[in-house]
Short mmCIF file of C-alpha atoms in Angstrom, two decimals:
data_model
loop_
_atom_site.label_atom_id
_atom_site.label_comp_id
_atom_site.label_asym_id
_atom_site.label_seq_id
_atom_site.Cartn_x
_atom_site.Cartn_y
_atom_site.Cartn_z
CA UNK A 1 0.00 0.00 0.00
CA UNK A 2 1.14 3.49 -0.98
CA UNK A 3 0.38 6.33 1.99
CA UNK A 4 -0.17 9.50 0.14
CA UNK A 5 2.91 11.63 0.99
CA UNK A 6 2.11 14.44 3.86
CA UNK A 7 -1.32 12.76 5.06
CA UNK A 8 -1.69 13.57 8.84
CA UNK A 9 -4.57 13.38 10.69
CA UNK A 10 -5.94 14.31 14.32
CA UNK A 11 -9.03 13.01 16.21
CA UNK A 12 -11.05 13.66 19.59
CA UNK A 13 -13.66 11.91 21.13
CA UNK A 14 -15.76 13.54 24.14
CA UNK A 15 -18.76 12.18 25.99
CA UNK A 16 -21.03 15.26 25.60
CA UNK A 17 -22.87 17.15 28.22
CA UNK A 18 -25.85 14.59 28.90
CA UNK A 19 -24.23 11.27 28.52
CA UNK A 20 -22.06 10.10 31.62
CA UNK A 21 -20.52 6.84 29.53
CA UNK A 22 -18.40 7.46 26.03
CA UNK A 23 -19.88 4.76 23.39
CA UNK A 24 -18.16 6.01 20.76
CA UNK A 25 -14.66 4.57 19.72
CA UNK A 26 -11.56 6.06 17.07
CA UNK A 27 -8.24 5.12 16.31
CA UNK A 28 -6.25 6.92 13.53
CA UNK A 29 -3.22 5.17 11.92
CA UNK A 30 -1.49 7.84 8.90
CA UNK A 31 1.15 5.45 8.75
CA UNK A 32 -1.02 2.87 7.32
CA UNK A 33 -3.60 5.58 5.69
CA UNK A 34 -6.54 4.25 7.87
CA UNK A 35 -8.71 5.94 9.92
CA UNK A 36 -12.22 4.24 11.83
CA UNK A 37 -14.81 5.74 14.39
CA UNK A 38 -17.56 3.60 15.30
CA UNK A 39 -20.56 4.79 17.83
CA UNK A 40 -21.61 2.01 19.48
CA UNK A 41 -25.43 1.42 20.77
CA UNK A 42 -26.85 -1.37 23.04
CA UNK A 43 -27.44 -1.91 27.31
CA UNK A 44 -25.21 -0.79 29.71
CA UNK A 45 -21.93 -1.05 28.73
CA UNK A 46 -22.65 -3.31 25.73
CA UNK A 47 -22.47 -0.23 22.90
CA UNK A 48 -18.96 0.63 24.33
CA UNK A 49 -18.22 -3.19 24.11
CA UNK A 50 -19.26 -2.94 20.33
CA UNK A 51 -17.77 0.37 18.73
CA UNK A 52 -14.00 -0.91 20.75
CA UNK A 53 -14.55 -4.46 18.88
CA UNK A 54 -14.83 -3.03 16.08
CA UNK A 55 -12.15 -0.38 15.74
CA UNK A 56 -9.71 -2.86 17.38
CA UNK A 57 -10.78 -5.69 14.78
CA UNK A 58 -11.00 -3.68 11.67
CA UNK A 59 -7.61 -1.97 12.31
CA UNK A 60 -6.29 -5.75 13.29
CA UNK A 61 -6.96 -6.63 9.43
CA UNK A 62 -4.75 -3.82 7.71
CA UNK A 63 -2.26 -4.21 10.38
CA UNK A 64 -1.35 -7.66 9.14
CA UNK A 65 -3.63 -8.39 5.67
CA UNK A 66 -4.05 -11.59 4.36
CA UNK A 67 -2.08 -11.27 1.06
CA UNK A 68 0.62 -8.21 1.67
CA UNK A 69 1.29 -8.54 -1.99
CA UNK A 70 -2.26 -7.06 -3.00
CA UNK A 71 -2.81 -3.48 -1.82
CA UNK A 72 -5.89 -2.65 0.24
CA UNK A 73 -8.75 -1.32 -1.43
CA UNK A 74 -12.75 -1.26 -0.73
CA UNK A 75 -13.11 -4.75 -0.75
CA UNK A 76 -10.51 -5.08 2.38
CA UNK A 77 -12.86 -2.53 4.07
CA UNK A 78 -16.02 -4.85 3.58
CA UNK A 79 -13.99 -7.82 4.49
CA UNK A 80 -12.90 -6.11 7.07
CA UNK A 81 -16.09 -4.71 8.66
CA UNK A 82 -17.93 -8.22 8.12
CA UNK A 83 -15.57 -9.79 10.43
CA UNK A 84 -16.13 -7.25 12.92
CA UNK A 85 -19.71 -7.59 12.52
CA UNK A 86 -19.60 -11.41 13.29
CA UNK A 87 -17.79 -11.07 16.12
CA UNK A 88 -20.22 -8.26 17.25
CA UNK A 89 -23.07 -10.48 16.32
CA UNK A 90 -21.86 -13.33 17.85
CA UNK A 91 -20.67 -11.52 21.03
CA UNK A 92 -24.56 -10.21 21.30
CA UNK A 93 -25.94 -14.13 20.63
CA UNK A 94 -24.02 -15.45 23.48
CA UNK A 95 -23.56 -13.18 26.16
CA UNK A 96 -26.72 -11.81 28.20
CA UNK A 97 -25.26 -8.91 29.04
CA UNK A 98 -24.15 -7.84 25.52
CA UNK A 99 -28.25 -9.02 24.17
CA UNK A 100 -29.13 -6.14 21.60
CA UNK A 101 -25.53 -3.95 21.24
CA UNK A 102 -24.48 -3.01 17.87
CA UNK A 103 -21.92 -0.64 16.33
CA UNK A 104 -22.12 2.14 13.55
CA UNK A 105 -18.95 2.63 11.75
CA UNK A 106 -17.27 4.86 9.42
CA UNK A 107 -13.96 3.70 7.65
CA UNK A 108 -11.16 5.71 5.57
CA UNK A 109 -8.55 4.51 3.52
CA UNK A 110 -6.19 6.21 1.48
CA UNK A 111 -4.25 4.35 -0.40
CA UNK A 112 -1.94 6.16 -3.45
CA UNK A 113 -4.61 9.02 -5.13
CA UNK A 114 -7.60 6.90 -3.81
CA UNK A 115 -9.79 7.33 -0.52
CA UNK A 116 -11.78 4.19 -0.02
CA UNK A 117 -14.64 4.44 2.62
CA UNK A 118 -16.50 1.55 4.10
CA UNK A 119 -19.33 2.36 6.34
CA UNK A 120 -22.59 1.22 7.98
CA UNK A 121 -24.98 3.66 10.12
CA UNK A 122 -25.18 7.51 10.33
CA UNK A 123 -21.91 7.80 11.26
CA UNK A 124 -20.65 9.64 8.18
CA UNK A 125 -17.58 11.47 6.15
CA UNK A 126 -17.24 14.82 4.87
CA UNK A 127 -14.31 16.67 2.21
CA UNK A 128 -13.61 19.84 2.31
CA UNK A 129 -12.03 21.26 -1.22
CA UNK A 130 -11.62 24.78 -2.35
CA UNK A 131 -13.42 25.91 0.47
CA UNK A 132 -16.49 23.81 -0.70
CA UNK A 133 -17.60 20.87 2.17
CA UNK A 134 -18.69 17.80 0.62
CA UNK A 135 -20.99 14.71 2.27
CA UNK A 136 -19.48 11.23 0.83
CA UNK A 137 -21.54 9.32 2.77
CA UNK A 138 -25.37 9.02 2.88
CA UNK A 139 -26.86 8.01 6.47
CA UNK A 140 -28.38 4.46 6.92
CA UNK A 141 -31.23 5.65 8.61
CA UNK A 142 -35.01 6.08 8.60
CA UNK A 143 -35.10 9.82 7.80
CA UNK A 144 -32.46 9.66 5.02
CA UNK A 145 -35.20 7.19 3.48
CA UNK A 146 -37.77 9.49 3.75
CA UNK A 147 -35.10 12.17 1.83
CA UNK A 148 -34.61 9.76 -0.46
CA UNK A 149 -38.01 9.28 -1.58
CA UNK A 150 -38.37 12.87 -1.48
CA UNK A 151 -40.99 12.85 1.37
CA UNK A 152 -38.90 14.66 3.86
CA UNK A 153 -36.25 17.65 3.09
CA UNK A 154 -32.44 17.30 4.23
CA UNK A 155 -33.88 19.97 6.86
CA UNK A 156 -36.57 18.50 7.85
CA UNK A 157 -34.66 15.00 8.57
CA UNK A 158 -31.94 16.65 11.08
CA UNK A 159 -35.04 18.16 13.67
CA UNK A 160 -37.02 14.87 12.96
CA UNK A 161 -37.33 12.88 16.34
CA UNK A 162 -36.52 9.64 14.26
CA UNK A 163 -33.02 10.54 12.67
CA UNK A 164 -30.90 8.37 15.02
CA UNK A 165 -33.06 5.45 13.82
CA UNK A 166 -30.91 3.32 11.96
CA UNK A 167 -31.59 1.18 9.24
CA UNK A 168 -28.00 -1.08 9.21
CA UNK A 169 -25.70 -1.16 12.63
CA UNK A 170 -23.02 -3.86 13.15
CA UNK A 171 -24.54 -6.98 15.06
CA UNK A 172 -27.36 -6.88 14.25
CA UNK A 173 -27.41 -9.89 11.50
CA UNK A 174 -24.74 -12.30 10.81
CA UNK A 175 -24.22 -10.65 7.46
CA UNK A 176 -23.76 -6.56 6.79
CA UNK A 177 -24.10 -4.77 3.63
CA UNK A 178 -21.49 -2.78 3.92
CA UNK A 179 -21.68 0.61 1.35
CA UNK A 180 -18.04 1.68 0.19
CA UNK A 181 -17.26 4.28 -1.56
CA UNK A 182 -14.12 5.26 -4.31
CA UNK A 183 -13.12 8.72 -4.74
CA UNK A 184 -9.87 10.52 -5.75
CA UNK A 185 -8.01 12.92 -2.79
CA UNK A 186 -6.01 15.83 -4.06
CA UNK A 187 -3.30 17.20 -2.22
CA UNK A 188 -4.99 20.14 -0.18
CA UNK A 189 -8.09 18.50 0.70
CA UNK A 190 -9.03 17.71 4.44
CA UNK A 191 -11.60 14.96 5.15
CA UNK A 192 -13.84 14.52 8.45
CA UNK A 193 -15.08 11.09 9.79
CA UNK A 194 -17.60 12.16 12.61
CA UNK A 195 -20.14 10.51 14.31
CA UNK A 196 -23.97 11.78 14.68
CA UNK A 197 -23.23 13.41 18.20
CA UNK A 198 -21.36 16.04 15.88
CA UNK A 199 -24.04 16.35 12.59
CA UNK A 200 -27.09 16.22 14.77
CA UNK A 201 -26.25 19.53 16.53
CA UNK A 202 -23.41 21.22 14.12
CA UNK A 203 -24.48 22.39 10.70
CA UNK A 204 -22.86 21.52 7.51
CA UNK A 205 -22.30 25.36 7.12
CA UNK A 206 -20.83 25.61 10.47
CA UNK A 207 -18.52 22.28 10.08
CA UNK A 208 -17.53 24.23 6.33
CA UNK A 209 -17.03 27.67 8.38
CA UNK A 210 -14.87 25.52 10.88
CA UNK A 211 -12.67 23.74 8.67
CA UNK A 212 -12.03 26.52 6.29
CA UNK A 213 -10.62 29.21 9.47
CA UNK A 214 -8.63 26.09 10.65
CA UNK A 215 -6.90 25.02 7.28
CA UNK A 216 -4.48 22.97 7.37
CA UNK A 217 -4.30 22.86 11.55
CA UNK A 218 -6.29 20.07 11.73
CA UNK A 219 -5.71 19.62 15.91
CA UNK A 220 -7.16 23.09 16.66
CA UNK A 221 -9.91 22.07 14.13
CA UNK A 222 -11.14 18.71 15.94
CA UNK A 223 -10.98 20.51 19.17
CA UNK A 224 -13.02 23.16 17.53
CA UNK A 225 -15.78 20.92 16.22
CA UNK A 226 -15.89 19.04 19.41
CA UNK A 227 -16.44 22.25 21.59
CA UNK A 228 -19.22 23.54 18.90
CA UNK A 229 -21.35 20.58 19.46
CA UNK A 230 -20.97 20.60 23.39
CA UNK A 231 -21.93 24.36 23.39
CA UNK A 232 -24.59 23.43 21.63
CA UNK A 233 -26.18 20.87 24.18
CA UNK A 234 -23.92 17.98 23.35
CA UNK A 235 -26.83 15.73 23.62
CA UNK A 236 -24.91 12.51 22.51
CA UNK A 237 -21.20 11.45 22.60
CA UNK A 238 -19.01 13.12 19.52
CA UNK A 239 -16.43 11.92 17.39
CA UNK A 240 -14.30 13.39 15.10
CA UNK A 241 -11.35 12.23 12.58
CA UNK A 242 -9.67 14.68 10.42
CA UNK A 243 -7.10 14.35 7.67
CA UNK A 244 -5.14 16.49 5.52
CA UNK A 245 -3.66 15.93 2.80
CA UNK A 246 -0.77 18.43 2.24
CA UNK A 247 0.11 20.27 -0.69
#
């Protein structure tokens, strides 16, 4: 696998203001151009339990692939997110105490020109580029159904009472369809991996406005995002990944 050249990335996770446990989970590994957050869900304990597994497993499967001499690429993400999602299923099958947890999860790669993203849930991933921010992910939810179908606007689906209803979450069957995604980075760009703590009570235009002040310090830009949503209730635990791609 080729790691674009000058890729660095930053990432903070904070409970929020109403939530005394952390479910959500990140890692961030530039070396090997991967970065995951999943935002787990389930009794107590259990979601925590589910967004760890599946960082810890899906970072496991770049960290020592199955055939070194083939480079990464979308279908590694699926393979890797289905074996996370057994293990998350199977975890919730046989232990009472994990009955019902399951995992969002949002996966970068970047690998050469490419980004490949793998993800499942609302947890989602933004680019910023020329000062334009992009969504390259649509949520696996109720509400984005409804948008979908044209019955509810994007508006109307962020103050619906059902948008953290999702329609795919890790453990939840034995098999995932996992959505990935194939676009090209260009040097300059910065991406964000974030879960819904962030989107449900930060704007796109105030994630663009955030990004764009910060350029390319990425560190005061996570801490930034975090401390937007929390002023803003911080209702839910938030998660954020950036990465930049230098000139």
């Amino acid at each position: 696998m080729i790691v674009p050249k000058g890729l660095v990335m930053a990432g903070v996770s904070h409970p929020g203001q109403v939530r005394g446990e952390n479910e959500d989970c990140l890692v961030t590994k530039p070396n090997l151009g991967i970065a995951v957050i999943a935002d787990g869900m389930g009794g107590h304990q259990a979601g925590e339990v589910a967004s760890r597994m599946a960082v810890d497993l899906i970072t496991s499967h770049f960290e020592t692939p199955p055939d070194a001499a083939t480079p990464p690429d979308g279908n590694t993400i699926a393979r890797a997110i289905q074996l996370a999602n057994t293990a998350i299923f199977d975890a919730a099958n046989t232990r009472p105490d994990y009955q019902g947890m399951g995992s969002t999860v949002v996966v970068a790669l970047f690998s050469g020109d490419h980004l490949f993203i793998g993800h499942v849930g609302d947890s989602r991933m933004y680019r910023l580029r020329n000062h334009t921010l992009t969504q390259l992910t649509k949520d696996h939810s109720v509400v984005q159904e409804l948008v979908n179908r044209g019955l509810f606007t994007p508006e109307e689906a962020r103050q619906s009472m059902a948008k953290n209803l999702v329609t795919r979450a890790l453990g939840t069957d034995s098999v995932i369809d996992v959505e990935i995604t194939d676009t090209i980075a260009h040097p300059g760009d910065t991406f964000l991996l974030c879960s819904d703590g962030l989107t449900d009570v930060v704007s796109d235009s105030q994630i663009s406005e955030i990004l764009d002040t910060a350029g390319t310090n990425i560190n005061a830009a996570a801490s930034r995002l975090v401390e937007c949503a929390n002023a803003q209730g911080g209702p839910d635990n938030i998660s954020v990944v950036l990465a930049h791609l230098g000139e």
